Amino acid sequence: LSDDVDFEDAGNADDADDNEGWETEDEMDAEAEQDDSELTFSKHTGSVFCVSLDPATNSLAVTGGEDDKAYVWRVSDGEVLLECTGHKDSVTCAVFSHDSSLVASGDMSGMIKVWKVETKEEIWSFEVGDLEWLEWHPCAPVLLAGTDDGNVWMWKIPAGDCKTFPSSACQATSGKVLPDGKRAIVGYEDGTVRVWDLKQGNAVHIIKGQDGHQGALTCLACNKDGSLVLTGSVDGCAKLINTATGKVGGNTGLSKGSKEEEDSNSVESVGFCNILPLIAVAYLDGTLAIYDLSTQVLRHRCQHEAGIVHLQWEDSSSLVSTCSLDGALRFWDARSGNMVSEYHGHTAEILDFTINREGSLAITASGDNQVKVFCLQRPDR
């Protein structure tokens, strides 16, 4: 309610001037103290770069940080089940396998380790070039990684059988295994996108040149059946690619007046709504854009005051959530474009977050060295 009441004119103007410094400080304190979280995990001693939930039960989280460590911990009480040590650099990737039995942690220097959650032991380790991304296969104990030198690696775990998918020497900046488990889509620093056949080891489609992006890829997402992929780039554009044909079906870019503005407005995160034909594109300038999937018409523009880091659609609703450089987590209804709720508690930017399947919990990783668990109050419950 306090938002609706304006206290600016309270008291007479002279008093207000005298107290200006004091009032501002007070407001800052109030803001810093607001903590909507249910639980704070504070074992990390540096920024926390990544968080994910175990797919089987959604009851365990794994987080990776600047302190060269990953932790597997219980979401209900924050108890540590496994400390992943032995990394030489910031852990920027940490993910559970499809059945939650294994967890992989990867650091910036390219050291990758796999741990068996149940026995808490390291069962496999490998070193590649500087690591860009790390992903488990959706239905097998197979791990994929993309590196700075343009290679995509694939290993059977724990046997270690290895396959590489080489490309010209530019970073493989983002990658995703399609839901069929037979193909992977990979975006590169030069704006190229490749669809790889994991069995044959060849690129089925290469999207480049006019069709491709004019700058490095920053993010990609696929729809539920993997027929479409949405890619985002530092060039300020999002593209829709048909994975069967390799054709670019649509091109969404917020038309900002000048070219300079567009250059600085990188796409940071993209995603498909599961229940409506809508897509979301999040930009570094703080715009969350909701587009119609079939026409690519801009439906809503949801403005944030700071850059957006990551977006995620809820599994079975039209709500899309965002985390931003201002440290807040926000939920938007894509049908109306309205903000439904926002959660505070971090004192620095949120660098990653995830939401459980039920849409009842959000877990956020921040530059304030903390991970927070928020209980989501849903308007329709």
Short mmCIF file of C-alpha atoms in Angstrom, two decimals:
data_model
loop_
_atom_site.label_atom_id
_atom_site.label_comp_id
_atom_site.label_asym_id
_atom_site.label_seq_id
_atom_site.Cartn_x
_atom_site.Cartn_y
_atom_site.Cartn_z
CA LEU A 1 0.00 0.00 0.00
CA SER A 2 2.84 2.37 0.78
CA ASP A 3 3.49 2.60 -2.98
CA ASP A 4 0.17 4.39 -3.41
CA VAL A 5 0.89 7.00 -0.77
CA ASP A 6 3.25 9.84 -1.53
CA PHE A 7 5.19 11.02 1.50
CA GLU A 8 7.25 13.55 -0.48
CA ASP A 9 5.23 16.57 0.69
CA ALA A 10 4.85 15.60 4.34
CA GLY A 11 5.99 18.27 6.81
CA ASN A 12 7.13 21.64 5.57
CA ALA A 13 9.77 22.02 2.90
CA ASP A 14 12.51 23.50 5.17
CA ASP A 15 12.47 20.51 7.50
CA ALA A 16 12.63 18.16 4.54
CA ASP A 17 15.77 19.89 3.30
CA ASP A 18 17.51 19.64 6.66
CA ASN A 19 16.78 15.95 6.88
CA GLU A 20 17.53 15.05 3.30
CA GLY A 21 20.67 13.02 3.91
CA TRP A 22 19.17 11.24 6.87
CA GLU A 23 15.97 10.29 5.04
CA THR A 24 17.82 8.81 2.09
CA GLU A 25 19.98 6.69 4.33
CA ASP A 26 16.90 5.46 6.14
CA GLU A 27 15.25 4.46 2.89
CA MET A 28 18.37 2.60 1.84
CA ASP A 29 18.41 0.68 5.12
CA ALA A 30 14.78 -0.26 4.73
CA GLU A 31 15.45 -1.52 1.23
CA ALA A 32 18.50 -3.53 2.24
CA GLU A 33 16.61 -5.10 5.11
CA GLN A 34 13.68 -6.36 3.06
CA ASP A 35 14.20 -10.09 2.74
CA ASP A 36 11.33 -12.12 1.35
CA SER A 37 13.30 -15.36 1.30
CA GLU A 38 12.47 -18.48 3.26
CA LEU A 39 16.06 -19.72 3.55
CA THR A 40 19.53 -18.36 2.83
CA PHE A 41 22.41 -20.65 1.88
CA SER A 42 25.65 -18.87 2.72
CA LYS A 43 28.44 -21.45 2.49
CA HIS A 44 29.97 -19.84 -0.61
CA THR A 45 32.68 -17.27 0.04
CA GLY A 46 32.45 -15.53 -3.35
CA SER A 47 29.82 -14.69 -5.96
CA VAL A 48 27.50 -17.59 -6.80
CA PHE A 49 27.32 -18.03 -10.57
CA CYS A 50 24.96 -20.94 -11.14
CA VAL A 51 22.16 -22.90 -9.54
CA SER A 52 20.10 -25.88 -10.65
CA LEU A 53 17.67 -28.32 -9.11
CA ASP A 54 17.78 -32.08 -9.29
CA PRO A 55 15.23 -33.13 -11.96
CA ALA A 56 14.03 -36.26 -10.15
CA THR A 57 12.68 -34.73 -6.94
CA ASN A 58 13.45 -30.99 -7.12
CA SER A 59 14.55 -31.33 -3.49
CA LEU A 60 18.30 -30.81 -4.00
CA ALA A 61 20.11 -27.79 -5.37
CA VAL A 62 23.62 -27.56 -6.73
CA THR A 63 25.37 -24.19 -6.75
CA GLY A 64 28.75 -23.15 -8.14
CA GLY A 65 30.80 -20.13 -7.20
CA GLU A 66 33.78 -17.85 -7.38
CA ASP A 67 35.27 -19.73 -4.41
CA ASP A 68 36.17 -22.63 -6.81
CA LYS A 69 33.53 -24.86 -5.23
CA ALA A 70 30.17 -26.41 -5.92
CA TYR A 71 27.79 -27.52 -3.18
CA VAL A 72 24.92 -29.97 -3.34
CA TRP A 73 22.42 -29.10 -0.63
CA ARG A 74 18.88 -29.73 0.54
CA VAL A 75 16.44 -27.03 -0.44
CA SER A 76 14.26 -27.61 2.62
CA ASP A 77 16.92 -26.81 5.24
CA GLY A 78 20.13 -25.85 3.43
CA GLU A 79 22.03 -28.89 4.68
CA VAL A 80 25.11 -29.69 2.58
CA LEU A 81 25.13 -33.23 1.16
CA LEU A 82 28.23 -32.88 -0.97
CA GLU A 83 31.03 -30.38 -1.33
CA CYS A 84 32.61 -30.53 -4.80
CA THR A 85 36.25 -29.58 -4.31
CA GLY A 86 39.41 -29.74 -6.40
CA HIS A 87 38.54 -27.03 -8.91
CA LYS A 88 41.20 -24.51 -9.90
CA ASP A 89 38.92 -21.67 -10.93
CA SER A 90 35.40 -20.29 -10.47
CA VAL A 91 32.74 -22.97 -10.85
CA THR A 92 30.44 -21.54 -13.51
CA CYS A 93 28.52 -24.70 -14.41
CA ALA A 94 26.91 -27.22 -12.07
CA VAL A 95 24.13 -29.59 -13.17
CA PHE A 96 22.40 -32.84 -12.23
CA SER A 97 22.06 -35.74 -14.65
CA HIS A 98 18.59 -36.67 -15.96
CA ASP A 99 17.93 -39.13 -13.12
CA SER A 100 19.62 -36.97 -10.44
CA SER A 101 22.13 -39.70 -9.59
CA LEU A 102 25.13 -37.69 -10.81
CA VAL A 103 26.18 -34.08 -10.59
CA ALA A 104 28.70 -32.41 -12.90
CA SER A 105 30.69 -29.32 -11.92
CA GLY A 106 32.81 -27.32 -14.35
CA ASP A 107 35.13 -24.39 -13.78
CA MET A 108 36.21 -21.58 -16.09
CA SER A 109 39.60 -23.13 -16.76
CA GLY A 110 37.95 -26.26 -18.19
CA MET A 111 38.24 -28.73 -15.32
CA ILE A 112 35.09 -30.87 -15.27
CA LYS A 113 34.24 -33.30 -12.47
CA VAL A 114 31.37 -35.74 -12.05
CA TRP A 115 30.19 -36.84 -8.62
CA LYS A 116 27.91 -39.64 -7.52
CA VAL A 117 25.38 -37.96 -5.26
CA GLU A 118 24.52 -41.06 -3.20
CA THR A 119 28.10 -42.04 -2.32
CA LYS A 120 29.45 -38.46 -2.41
CA GLU A 121 32.43 -39.57 -4.47
CA GLU A 122 34.09 -38.12 -7.53
CA ILE A 123 33.74 -40.73 -10.29
CA TRP A 124 35.18 -38.92 -13.32
CA SER A 125 37.23 -35.89 -14.19
CA PHE A 126 38.51 -34.35 -17.42
CA GLU A 127 40.17 -31.14 -18.57
CA VAL A 128 39.19 -29.21 -21.68
CA GLY A 129 39.88 -25.67 -22.88
CA ASP A 130 38.15 -22.72 -21.20
CA LEU A 131 34.60 -23.84 -20.47
CA GLU A 132 31.58 -22.02 -21.88
CA TRP A 133 28.71 -24.41 -21.04
CA LEU A 134 27.99 -27.86 -19.65
CA GLU A 135 24.84 -29.94 -20.23
CA TRP A 136 23.62 -33.44 -19.49
CA HIS A 137 21.84 -35.52 -22.11
CA PRO A 138 18.06 -35.54 -21.37
CA CYS A 139 17.82 -39.34 -20.98
CA ALA A 140 21.30 -40.90 -20.67
CA PRO A 141 24.45 -40.54 -18.51
CA VAL A 142 26.09 -38.53 -21.27
CA LEU A 143 27.67 -35.13 -20.68
CA LEU A 144 28.27 -32.37 -23.24
CA ALA A 145 30.46 -29.29 -22.98
CA GLY A 146 31.31 -26.34 -25.20
CA THR A 147 34.67 -24.61 -25.04
CA ASP A 148 36.52 -21.48 -25.98
CA ASP A 149 38.33 -23.15 -28.88
CA GLY A 150 35.07 -24.00 -30.65
CA ASN A 151 34.91 -27.64 -29.71
CA VAL A 152 31.86 -29.42 -28.38
CA TRP A 153 32.73 -32.49 -26.33
CA MET A 154 30.52 -35.46 -25.49
CA TRP A 155 31.38 -38.15 -22.92
CA LYS A 156 29.79 -41.32 -21.64
CA ILE A 157 30.00 -41.19 -17.86
CA PRO A 158 31.79 -42.80 -16.06
CA ALA A 159 33.38 -44.84 -18.89
CA GLY A 160 34.71 -41.66 -20.48
CA ASP A 161 34.16 -42.65 -24.16
CA CYS A 162 34.56 -39.35 -25.93
CA LYS A 163 33.44 -37.69 -29.13
CA THR A 164 34.18 -34.15 -30.31
CA PHE A 165 32.29 -31.93 -32.69
CA PRO A 166 34.88 -29.48 -33.98
CA SER A 167 34.22 -26.17 -35.68
CA SER A 168 36.32 -23.21 -36.74
CA ALA A 169 38.30 -21.73 -33.90
CA CYS A 170 35.68 -19.52 -32.27
CA GLN A 171 33.93 -20.08 -28.96
CA ALA A 172 31.00 -22.46 -28.69
CA THR A 173 29.15 -19.96 -26.49
CA SER A 174 25.91 -21.85 -25.81
CA GLY A 175 24.49 -25.30 -26.40
CA LYS A 176 21.49 -27.49 -25.76
CA VAL A 177 20.67 -31.12 -26.41
CA LEU A 178 17.28 -31.32 -28.13
CA PRO A 179 14.54 -33.33 -26.38
CA ASP A 180 14.90 -36.24 -28.84
CA GLY A 181 18.41 -36.79 -27.43
CA LYS A 182 19.76 -37.27 -30.96
CA ARG A 183 20.74 -33.73 -31.85
CA ALA A 184 22.33 -30.76 -30.16
CA ILE A 185 22.04 -27.13 -31.14
CA VAL A 186 25.13 -25.00 -30.58
CA GLY A 187 25.66 -21.26 -30.96
CA TYR A 188 29.06 -19.70 -31.64
CA GLU A 189 30.91 -16.46 -31.10
CA ASP A 190 30.78 -15.55 -34.80
CA GLY A 191 26.97 -15.66 -34.84
CA THR A 192 26.76 -19.12 -36.43
CA VAL A 193 24.33 -21.77 -35.18
CA ARG A 194 24.91 -25.47 -35.86
CA VAL A 195 22.56 -28.41 -35.42
CA TRP A 196 24.74 -31.46 -34.69
CA ASP A 197 23.79 -35.09 -35.17
CA LEU A 198 25.19 -36.65 -32.00
CA LYS A 199 25.41 -40.16 -33.42
CA GLN A 200 26.89 -39.38 -36.82
CA GLY A 201 29.02 -36.53 -35.53
CA ASN A 202 28.18 -34.16 -38.37
CA ALA A 203 26.48 -30.77 -38.53
CA VAL A 204 23.05 -31.34 -40.10
CA HIS A 205 22.37 -27.62 -40.45
CA ILE A 206 24.60 -24.57 -40.32
CA ILE A 207 22.85 -21.23 -39.96
CA LYS A 208 25.17 -18.37 -40.84
CA GLY A 209 25.65 -15.28 -43.00
CA GLN A 210 22.42 -13.40 -43.63
CA ASP A 211 20.41 -16.05 -41.78
CA GLY A 212 22.76 -16.15 -38.83
CA HIS A 213 23.39 -13.61 -36.11
CA GLN A 214 25.73 -10.68 -36.61
CA GLY A 215 27.38 -11.18 -33.21
CA ALA A 216 28.16 -13.81 -30.59
CA LEU A 217 25.34 -16.02 -29.35
CA THR A 218 24.41 -15.45 -25.74
CA CYS A 219 21.54 -17.88 -25.16
CA LEU A 220 19.24 -20.44 -26.72
CA ALA A 221 16.14 -22.38 -25.80
CA CYS A 222 13.96 -24.98 -27.47
CA ASN A 223 10.23 -25.62 -27.33
CA LYS A 224 8.83 -28.76 -25.69
CA ASP A 225 9.13 -31.08 -28.69
CA GLY A 226 12.39 -29.57 -29.95
CA SER A 227 10.94 -28.57 -33.32
CA LEU A 228 11.84 -24.93 -32.77
CA VAL A 229 14.82 -23.18 -31.24
CA LEU A 230 15.02 -19.57 -30.17
CA THR A 231 18.48 -17.98 -30.21
CA GLY A 232 19.67 -14.67 -28.76
CA SER A 233 22.79 -12.69 -29.49
CA VAL A 234 24.78 -9.59 -28.59
CA ASP A 235 23.51 -8.24 -31.94
CA GLY A 236 20.22 -7.45 -30.20
CA CYS A 237 18.21 -9.99 -32.20
CA ALA A 238 16.38 -13.18 -31.37
CA LYS A 239 15.86 -15.75 -34.13
CA LEU A 240 13.46 -18.64 -34.45
CA ILE A 241 14.97 -21.70 -36.12
CA ASN A 242 13.17 -24.80 -37.38
CA THR A 243 15.42 -27.65 -36.23
CA ALA A 244 14.19 -30.08 -38.92
CA THR A 245 14.88 -27.79 -41.88
CA GLY A 246 17.44 -25.38 -40.43
CA LYS A 247 15.35 -22.51 -41.78
CA VAL A 248 15.08 -19.26 -39.85
CA GLY A 249 11.37 -18.73 -39.37
CA GLY A 250 11.35 -15.38 -37.67
CA ASN A 251 13.50 -12.56 -36.53
CA THR A 252 12.60 -10.42 -33.57
CA GLY A 253 14.60 -7.41 -32.61
CA LEU A 254 13.29 -4.46 -30.70
CA SER A 255 13.58 -1.63 -33.18
CA LYS A 256 15.34 1.03 -31.19
CA GLY A 257 15.93 4.33 -32.92
CA SER A 258 19.64 4.47 -33.54
CA LYS A 259 22.07 1.75 -34.54
CA GLU A 260 24.31 2.58 -31.56
CA GLU A 261 21.54 1.85 -29.10
CA GLU A 262 20.80 -1.44 -30.79
CA ASP A 263 24.46 -2.44 -30.64
CA SER A 264 24.53 -2.11 -26.90
CA ASN A 265 21.25 -3.94 -26.36
CA SER A 266 22.25 -7.56 -26.14
CA VAL A 267 19.70 -10.36 -25.81
CA GLU A 268 20.48 -12.06 -22.49
CA SER A 269 17.87 -14.80 -22.22
CA VAL A 270 15.08 -16.38 -24.29
CA GLY A 271 12.32 -18.92 -23.72
CA PHE A 272 9.10 -20.54 -24.97
CA CYS A 273 5.83 -20.59 -23.09
CA ASN A 274 4.61 -24.20 -22.75
CA ILE A 275 0.89 -23.50 -22.76
CA LEU A 276 0.44 -20.54 -25.12
CA PRO A 277 2.10 -19.66 -28.46
CA LEU A 278 4.26 -16.97 -26.86
CA ILE A 279 8.00 -16.40 -26.60
CA ALA A 280 9.94 -14.17 -24.23
CA VAL A 281 13.12 -12.26 -24.99
CA ALA A 282 15.08 -10.46 -22.25
CA TYR A 283 17.43 -7.62 -23.08
CA LEU A 284 20.38 -6.05 -21.33
CA ASP A 285 18.60 -2.67 -21.27
CA GLY A 286 15.98 -4.14 -18.92
CA THR A 287 13.25 -4.86 -21.46
CA LEU A 288 11.36 -8.13 -21.26
CA ALA A 289 9.57 -8.52 -24.59
CA ILE A 290 6.70 -10.96 -25.10
CA TYR A 291 6.18 -11.89 -28.76
CA ASP A 292 3.52 -13.88 -30.52
CA LEU A 293 5.17 -17.12 -31.66
CA SER A 294 3.46 -17.43 -35.04
CA THR A 295 3.53 -13.80 -36.16
CA GLN A 296 6.49 -12.50 -34.11
CA VAL A 297 4.37 -9.47 -33.27
CA LEU A 298 5.40 -7.70 -30.05
CA ARG A 299 2.60 -8.25 -27.52
CA HIS A 300 4.03 -6.68 -24.38
CA ARG A 301 7.09 -4.80 -23.26
CA CYS A 302 7.79 -5.24 -19.55
CA GLN A 303 10.30 -2.66 -18.40
CA HIS A 304 12.88 -3.28 -15.67
CA GLU A 305 15.05 -0.57 -14.19
CA ALA A 306 18.19 -2.67 -14.53
CA GLY A 307 19.47 -5.22 -17.04
CA ILE A 308 17.87 -8.66 -17.09
CA VAL A 309 20.20 -11.60 -16.50
CA HIS A 310 17.92 -14.59 -17.02
CA LEU A 311 14.30 -15.47 -17.68
CA GLN A 312 12.32 -18.64 -17.05
CA TRP A 313 8.76 -19.58 -17.97
CA GLU A 314 6.78 -21.54 -15.43
CA ASP A 315 6.20 -25.11 -16.60
CA SER A 316 2.45 -24.98 -16.92
CA SER A 317 1.30 -21.37 -16.79
CA SER A 318 1.67 -18.11 -18.68
CA LEU A 319 3.90 -16.64 -15.97
CA VAL A 320 7.45 -15.73 -16.88
CA SER A 321 10.01 -14.78 -14.25
CA THR A 322 13.11 -12.63 -14.54
CA CYS A 323 16.15 -11.91 -12.40
CA SER A 324 17.98 -8.70 -12.79
CA LEU A 325 21.09 -6.73 -11.98
CA ASP A 326 19.14 -4.88 -9.27
CA GLY A 327 18.93 -8.08 -7.19
CA ALA A 328 15.16 -8.64 -7.53
CA LEU A 329 13.18 -11.58 -8.86
CA ARG A 330 9.98 -10.64 -10.70
CA PHE A 331 7.01 -12.52 -12.12
CA TRP A 332 5.05 -11.29 -15.12
CA ASP A 333 1.81 -12.49 -16.64
CA ALA A 334 2.55 -12.82 -20.34
CA ARG A 335 -1.13 -12.50 -21.24
CA SER A 336 -1.46 -9.02 -19.79
CA GLY A 337 2.17 -7.91 -19.59
CA ASN A 338 1.61 -6.99 -15.93
CA MET A 339 3.97 -7.71 -13.08
CA VAL A 340 2.34 -10.20 -10.71
CA SER A 341 4.87 -10.24 -7.89
CA GLU A 342 8.43 -9.35 -6.94
CA TYR A 343 10.83 -10.75 -4.37
CA HIS A 344 13.73 -8.98 -2.68
CA GLY A 345 16.49 -10.07 -0.32
CA HIS A 346 19.77 -9.97 -2.22
CA THR A 347 22.16 -7.05 -1.79
CA ALA A 348 23.78 -7.55 -5.21
CA GLU A 349 22.79 -8.72 -8.67
CA ILE A 350 21.13 -12.10 -9.18
CA LEU A 351 23.36 -14.09 -11.55
CA ASP A 352 21.18 -17.17 -12.00
CA PHE A 353 17.93 -18.64 -10.72
CA THR A 354 15.66 -21.61 -11.18
CA ILE A 355 12.06 -22.48 -10.34
CA ASN A 356 10.75 -25.88 -9.30
CA ARG A 357 8.21 -27.77 -11.42
CA GLU A 358 5.28 -26.93 -9.15
CA GLY A 359 6.08 -23.24 -9.41
CA SER A 360 6.14 -23.07 -5.60
CA LEU A 361 9.84 -22.27 -5.04
CA ALA A 362 12.47 -20.08 -6.66
CA ILE A 363 16.18 -20.41 -5.91
CA THR A 364 18.44 -17.47 -6.69
CA ALA A 365 22.24 -17.19 -6.88
CA SER A 366 23.81 -13.80 -6.36
CA GLY A 367 26.93 -11.68 -6.42
CA ASP A 368 26.39 -11.15 -2.67
CA ASN A 369 27.79 -14.71 -2.10
CA GLN A 370 24.35 -15.98 -1.13
CA VAL A 371 21.76 -18.33 -2.51
CA LYS A 372 18.17 -17.76 -1.44
CA VAL A 373 15.07 -19.92 -1.51
CA PHE A 374 11.82 -18.01 -2.02
CA CYS A 375 8.34 -19.44 -1.46
CA LEU A 376 6.25 -18.20 -4.33
CA GLN A 377 2.83 -16.83 -3.49
CA ARG A 378 0.65 -17.52 -6.47
CA PRO A 379 -2.30 -15.27 -7.27
CA ASP A 380 -4.32 -18.17 -8.66
CA ARG A 381 -3.91 -20.39 -5.58
#
